[in-house]
XYZ file of C-alpha atoms in Angstrom:
230
model
C -77.154 137.121 30.460
C -75.421 138.446 33.581
C -72.295 136.476 32.605
C -72.231 138.254 29.272
C -72.214 141.665 30.997
C -69.506 140.574 33.425
C -67.350 139.414 30.546
C -67.744 142.716 28.791
C -66.801 144.665 31.922
C -63.690 142.525 32.354
C -62.770 143.029 28.712
C -63.287 146.776 29.054
C -61.005 146.962 32.081
C -58.346 144.952 30.288
C -58.573 147.139 27.188
C -57.882 150.204 29.338
C -54.758 148.514 30.784
C -53.297 146.935 27.661
C -55.195 148.324 24.678
C -55.408 144.773 23.244
C -58.886 143.813 24.359
C -59.814 140.772 26.409
C -56.304 139.495 27.080
C -55.203 138.849 30.645
C -52.839 136.346 32.166
C -53.874 133.410 34.330
C -52.292 133.565 37.763
C -49.005 131.712 37.808
C -48.863 131.064 34.053
C -47.828 132.903 30.964
C -50.883 131.787 29.007
C -53.541 134.363 28.321
C -57.048 133.294 29.356
C -60.406 134.123 27.824
C -63.818 134.071 29.482
C -66.152 131.278 28.384
C -69.652 132.704 28.500
C -72.426 130.173 27.801
C -76.153 130.244 28.344
C -77.788 128.295 29.840
C -75.293 126.813 32.243
C -77.465 123.721 32.770
C -79.367 121.597 30.223
C -82.395 119.585 31.377
C -84.113 117.096 29.062
C -87.472 115.410 29.740
C -88.349 111.906 28.594
C -92.013 112.589 27.736
C -91.662 116.045 26.158
C -90.204 115.922 22.677
C -89.663 119.695 22.514
C -87.282 119.559 25.460
C -85.105 116.878 23.908
C -83.508 119.538 21.733
C -81.715 122.318 23.567
C -79.779 125.311 22.305
C -76.517 126.286 24.015
C -75.390 129.850 23.193
C -71.672 130.643 23.294
C -70.782 134.313 23.588
C -67.503 135.916 22.543
C -67.076 139.261 24.330
C -63.529 139.718 22.994
C -62.492 141.800 19.999
C -60.880 138.834 18.234
C -62.423 135.574 16.972
C -62.395 132.408 19.040
C -62.452 128.737 18.119
C -64.422 126.276 20.156
C -64.792 122.549 20.679
C -67.515 120.674 22.580
C -66.527 117.588 24.599
C -68.854 115.364 26.579
C -68.848 112.584 29.147
C -71.482 110.591 27.194
C -71.145 111.219 23.447
C -73.359 108.275 22.590
C -76.364 109.861 24.321
C -76.199 113.269 22.693
C -75.954 114.707 19.176
C -74.093 117.978 18.942
C -74.517 120.041 15.768
C -71.242 121.781 14.947
C -69.277 120.438 17.904
C -66.220 122.219 16.455
C -66.374 125.740 15.075
C -65.590 129.393 15.598
C -67.386 132.514 16.812
C -66.634 135.986 15.521
C -65.501 138.853 17.724
C -68.213 140.485 19.812
C -70.683 137.887 18.608
C -72.314 134.623 19.593
C -73.139 131.241 18.115
C -75.962 128.781 18.870
C -75.039 125.126 19.355
C -77.889 122.598 19.065
C -77.698 119.610 21.441
C -80.156 116.714 21.139
C -80.847 113.922 23.608
C -80.695 110.783 21.487
C -81.758 108.141 24.044
C -84.637 108.843 26.486
C -85.126 105.269 27.689
C -85.855 104.664 31.350
C -82.366 103.443 32.168
C -81.056 106.966 31.591
C -83.590 108.802 33.746
C -81.874 110.813 36.439
C -78.499 110.330 34.826
C -76.276 113.389 35.060
C -73.675 114.088 32.421
C -71.431 117.021 31.572
C -70.263 118.947 28.526
C -67.026 120.939 28.453
C -66.748 123.945 26.135
C -63.114 124.624 25.222
C -62.260 127.888 23.494
C -58.984 129.267 22.202
C -57.676 132.196 20.257
C -55.057 132.535 17.532
C -52.381 133.727 19.953
C -52.647 130.969 22.546
C -55.533 132.364 24.652
C -57.499 129.513 26.223
C -60.528 128.913 28.394
C -63.037 126.233 29.282
C -66.436 125.915 30.927
C -68.484 122.913 32.005
C -72.224 122.611 31.345
C -74.214 120.046 33.356
C -76.995 117.953 31.803
C -79.673 115.638 33.087
C -82.497 113.521 31.611
C -85.577 113.620 33.831
C -88.716 111.490 33.799
C -91.992 113.013 32.663
C -92.468 116.491 31.245
C -91.347 119.968 32.193
C -94.864 120.937 33.334
C -95.139 117.927 35.614
C -91.775 118.575 37.221
C -92.628 122.266 37.588
C -95.502 121.347 39.853
C -93.252 119.426 42.251
C -92.368 120.621 45.700
C -89.610 123.316 45.431
C -87.614 121.595 48.160
C -87.682 118.354 46.162
C -86.489 120.178 43.036
C -83.688 121.766 45.078
C -82.550 118.325 46.251
C -82.458 117.062 42.692
C -80.627 120.081 41.287
C -77.956 119.315 38.741
C -74.690 118.358 40.323
C -71.864 115.982 39.519
C -70.338 113.919 42.336
C -67.452 115.920 43.784
C -65.429 112.769 44.387
C -65.215 111.889 40.698
C -63.399 113.638 37.914
C -65.416 113.299 34.684
C -63.747 112.031 31.526
C -64.604 113.990 28.402
C -64.776 112.616 24.854
C -64.980 114.149 21.412
C -68.449 114.347 19.907
C -68.859 113.068 16.367
C -69.804 115.981 14.158
C -73.510 116.025 13.423
C -75.029 117.191 10.183
C -73.229 120.213 8.912
C -74.734 122.957 6.745
C -73.071 121.499 3.650
C -74.634 118.101 4.299
C -78.037 119.679 4.799
C -77.701 121.547 1.503
C -76.750 118.296 -0.214
C -79.900 116.643 1.119
C -81.972 119.584 -0.120
C -80.434 119.319 -3.590
C -81.061 115.582 -3.679
C -84.695 116.220 -2.742
C -85.098 118.809 -5.525
C -83.562 116.422 -8.070
C -85.972 113.676 -7.042
C -88.934 116.030 -7.313
C -87.739 117.129 -10.766
C -87.435 113.515 -11.978
C -90.924 112.730 -10.689
C -92.317 115.619 -12.711
C -90.712 114.494 -15.980
C -92.840 112.455 -18.419
C -92.284 108.760 -19.071
C -90.743 107.440 -22.283
C -94.194 106.269 -23.336
C -95.740 109.696 -22.827
C -95.308 112.230 -25.691
C -94.521 115.773 -24.633
C -94.028 118.893 -26.725
C -92.336 120.783 -23.877
C -89.827 118.159 -22.737
C -87.261 116.723 -25.214
C -87.328 112.950 -25.653
C -83.858 112.414 -24.067
C -85.206 113.937 -20.811
C -87.991 111.383 -20.448
C -87.533 108.879 -17.631
C -88.496 105.285 -16.918
C -90.893 103.944 -14.325
C -87.979 102.430 -12.380
C -86.244 105.782 -12.177
C -89.391 107.370 -10.777
C -89.745 104.568 -8.228
C -86.146 105.057 -7.064
C -86.638 108.799 -6.747
C -89.890 108.293 -4.817
C -88.093 105.955 -2.397
C -85.185 108.409 -1.893
C -87.607 111.307 -1.455
C -89.485 109.331 1.188
C -86.271 108.669 3.120
C -85.332 112.357 2.984
C -88.800 113.340 4.214
C -88.585 110.979 7.179
C -85.101 112.273 8.012
C -86.231 115.928 7.928
C -89.260 115.200 10.100
C -87.046 113.376 12.575
């Protein structure tokens, strides 16, 4: 949260100078830069703790104009990013859900990196890198380790290598989620309707369904339930 306050102080100083709010030039260029304030700055996942395999990255916008953002990563096949591309309103923030998709042993100790690119409508740009690591065991077990050992295994990318970032395929959007909900409601409705062989004074005959239709809806509803639980 200290970064958020620093960004606001910088914005306030710039507003006093220019009156435009959160616009200042990068040294040696004519492009206006924007601060990229994210929390946390490191994401740690644990192989034996399911709750830690889903992390929330919060992107703050301290400026008085909206910003667009895009999440890039060095290992897009290992992570699922919900809303990897989007926007954040002025003086607001947005939560980005990142899931570790593969917790197999071959990825233990592997360090990766996300890059958060932001830009404004008038050419303002900025970027920030967020380090990630998948660790063996659970958060409680690692918390009981020697502090010196944890310091030696702190997140860090090799300084001799320059990471290559890739686009993340867009995960389920809100529209897709609503579509799944509607499909589930339709299936439940069909299952509640009477069969053709069952007389009903409340439901017209053309709304009666067959056994096969109910079986299909039951199957689809089961798939949706598994997907939601996952």
